[in-house]
PDB file of C-alpha atoms in Angstrom:
ATOM      1  CA  MET K   1     102.882  86.468  96.367  1.00 71.00           C
ATOM      2  CA  SER K   2     103.248  85.334  99.967  1.00 76.00           C
ATOM      3  CA  VAL K   3     104.670  88.744 100.917  1.00 77.00           C
ATOM      4  CA  GLY K   4     101.310  90.241 100.016  1.00 75.00           C
ATOM      5  CA  ILE K   5      99.613  87.957 102.504  1.00 78.00           C
ATOM      6  CA  VAL K   6     102.045  88.525 105.369  1.00 77.00           C
ATOM      7  CA  VAL K   7     102.876  92.239 105.019  1.00 74.00           C
ATOM      8  CA  PRO K   8      99.951  94.679 104.965  1.00 72.00           C
ATOM      9  CA  GLY K   9     100.036  97.268 102.211  1.00 69.00           C
ATOM     10  CA  VAL K  10     101.799  95.007  99.728  1.00 74.00           C
ATOM     11  CA  SER K  11      99.463  93.725  97.026  1.00 77.00           C
ATOM     12  CA  SER K  12      99.824  90.163  95.804  1.00 82.00           C
ATOM     13  CA  SER K  13      98.261  91.152  92.480  1.00 82.00           C
ATOM     14  CA  VAL K  14     100.879  93.827  91.889  1.00 79.00           C
ATOM     15  CA  ILE K  15     103.661  91.371  92.721  1.00 81.00           C
ATOM     16  CA  LEU K  16     102.242  88.869  90.220  1.00 84.00           C
ATOM     17  CA  MET K  17     101.919  91.606  87.572  1.00 84.00           C
ATOM     18  CA  LEU K  18     105.522  92.682  88.085  1.00 81.00           C
ATOM     19  CA  ALA K  19     106.647  89.075  87.778  1.00 85.00           C
ATOM     20  CA  GLY K  20     104.600  88.699  84.592  1.00 87.00           C
ATOM     21  CA  THR K  21     102.579  85.762  85.912  1.00 87.00           C
ATOM     22  CA  TYR K  22      99.244  87.438  86.697  1.00 89.00           C
ATOM     23  CA  GLU K  23      97.556  86.402  83.431  1.00 91.00           C
ATOM     24  CA  ILE K  24      98.770  82.815  83.840  1.00 91.00           C
ATOM     25  CA  TYR K  25      97.494  82.782  87.424  1.00 89.00           C
ATOM     26  CA  LEU K  26      94.064  84.127  86.457  1.00 91.00           C
ATOM     27  CA  SER K  27      93.630  81.748  83.541  1.00 93.00           C
ATOM     28  CA  SER K  28      94.687  78.775  85.661  1.00 93.00           C
ATOM     29  CA  ILE K  29      92.096  79.703  88.294  1.00 91.00           C
ATOM     30  CA  ALA K  30      89.397  80.140  85.635  1.00 93.00           C
ATOM     31  CA  ASN K  31      90.244  76.790  84.012  1.00 93.00           C
ATOM     32  CA  ILE K  32      91.144  75.008  87.280  1.00 92.00           C
ATOM     33  CA  ASN K  33      94.601  74.091  85.999  1.00 92.00           C
ATOM     34  CA  PHE K  34      96.251  72.220  88.863  1.00 93.00           C
ATOM     35  CA  THR K  35      99.588  71.986  87.061  1.00 93.00           C
ATOM     36  CA  VAL K  36      99.972  75.732  87.711  1.00 91.00           C
ATOM     37  CA  LEU K  37      97.920  76.102  90.914  1.00 91.00           C
ATOM     38  CA  PHE K  38      99.617  73.297  92.858  1.00 94.00           C
ATOM     39  CA  PRO K  39     103.185  74.665  92.549  1.00 92.00           C
ATOM     40  CA  MET K  40     101.924  78.179  93.287  1.00 89.00           C
ATOM     41  CA  GLY K  41     100.137  76.881  96.386  1.00 91.00           C
ATOM     42  CA  ILE K  42     103.262  75.065  97.602  1.00 94.00           C
ATOM     43  CA  GLY K  43     105.317  78.208  96.986  1.00 90.00           C
ATOM     44  CA  LEU K  44     102.721  80.277  98.821  1.00 89.00           C
ATOM     45  CA  ILE K  45     102.867  78.043 101.884  1.00 92.00           C
ATOM     46  CA  ILE K  46     106.683  77.917 101.932  1.00 94.00           C
ATOM     47  CA  GLY K  47     106.924  81.665 101.308  1.00 90.00           C
ATOM     48  CA  CYS K  48     104.473  82.468 104.115  1.00 89.00           C
ATOM     49  CA  ILE K  49     106.445  80.341 106.562  1.00 93.00           C
ATOM     50  CA  LEU K  50     109.728  81.984 105.515  1.00 93.00           C
ATOM     51  CA  PHE K  51     108.390  85.536 105.649  1.00 89.00           C
ATOM     52  CA  LEU K  52     106.657  84.938 108.991  1.00 90.00           C
ATOM     53  CA  ASN K  53     109.968  83.717 110.409  1.00 94.00           C
ATOM     54  CA  LEU K  54     111.752  86.733 108.901  1.00 92.00           C
ATOM     55  CA  ILE K  55     109.227  89.178 110.352  1.00 90.00           C
ATOM     56  CA  ASN K  56     109.417  87.414 113.717  1.00 93.00           C
ATOM     57  CA  PHE K  57     113.210  87.810 113.649  1.00 96.00           C
ATOM     58  CA  LEU K  58     112.907  91.475 112.655  1.00 93.00           C
ATOM     59  CA  PHE K  59     110.398  92.176 115.434  1.00 93.00           C
ATOM     60  CA  ASN K  60     112.656  90.502 117.993  1.00 96.00           C
ATOM     61  CA  HIS K  61     115.780  92.434 116.930  1.00 96.00           C
ATOM     62  CA  PHE K  62     114.557  95.644 115.239  1.00 96.00           C
ATOM     63  CA  LYS K  63     111.102  96.255 116.681  1.00 95.00           C
ATOM     64  CA  SER K  64     110.626  99.966 115.979  1.00 95.00           C
ATOM     65  CA  GLN K  65     112.227  99.846 112.521  1.00 95.00           C
ATOM     66  CA  THR K  66     109.966  96.939 111.551  1.00 92.00           C
ATOM     67  CA  TYR K  67     106.880  98.816 112.726  1.00 91.00           C
ATOM     68  CA  PHE K  68     107.976 101.879 110.734  1.00 93.00           C
ATOM     69  CA  ALA K  69     108.562  99.779 107.611  1.00 90.00           C
ATOM     70  CA  ILE K  70     105.144  98.116 107.836  1.00 86.00           C
ATOM     71  CA  CYS K  71     103.475 101.485 108.484  1.00 88.00           C
ATOM     72  CA  GLY K  72     105.337 102.877 105.461  1.00 86.00           C
ATOM     73  CA  PHE K  73     104.086 100.043 103.236  1.00 82.00           C
ATOM     74  CA  THR K  74     100.543 100.567 104.473  1.00 82.00           C
ATOM     75  CA  LEU K  75     100.566 104.357 104.110  1.00 83.00           C
ATOM     76  CA  GLY K  76     102.303 104.131 100.748  1.00 78.00           C
ATOM     77  CA  SER K  77      99.581 101.879  99.402  1.00 75.00           C
ATOM     78  CA  VAL K  78      96.958 104.542 100.148  1.00 75.00           C
ATOM     79  CA  PHE K  79      98.316 106.791  97.369  1.00 72.00           C
ATOM     80  CA  ILE K  80      97.348 104.200  94.768  1.00 69.00           C
ATOM     81  CA  LEU K  81      93.724 104.518  95.842  1.00 70.00           C
ATOM     82  CA  LEU K  82      93.623 108.290  95.315  1.00 71.00           C
ATOM     83  CA  PRO K  83      92.597 109.148  91.755  1.00 71.00           C
ATOM     84  CA  ASN K  84      94.514 111.908  89.967  1.00 73.00           C
ATOM     85  CA  PHE K  85      97.084 112.169  92.755  1.00 68.00           C
ATOM     86  CA  ASP K  86     100.113 114.086  91.569  1.00 67.00           C
ATOM     87  CA  PHE K  87     103.428 112.754  92.873  1.00 65.00           C
ATOM     88  CA  ASP K  88     105.226 115.942  91.812  1.00 66.00           C
ATOM     89  CA  PHE K  89     105.703 117.542  95.234  1.00 65.00           C
ATOM     90  CA  VAL K  90     108.114 120.260  94.088  1.00 62.00           C
ATOM     91  CA  ARG K  91     106.569 122.800  91.762  1.00 59.00           C
ATOM     92  CA  ILE K  92     108.674 125.354  89.949  1.00 60.00           C
ATOM     93  CA  VAL K  93     106.664 128.501  89.359  1.00 56.00           C
TER      94      VAL K  93
END
């Protein structure tokens, strides 16, 4: 989930859905269940610190590749917003 906060174009909701914890997260917010929210908050803080350090390292050593990767994440997330977008780029007539 912390990747979605640090890297633009990556959705925290999608990450939680892929992990299968989105419903648990939503119900714990609705019911204010601190036994779930507290560990997720600690993990969020630790994950943000780790990913910020990783991105700082990548910018210091691989600046252009890191920019291209972040631009790719951001541009790739735009396709989700387009309704009825067909990902079949090669058409056989």
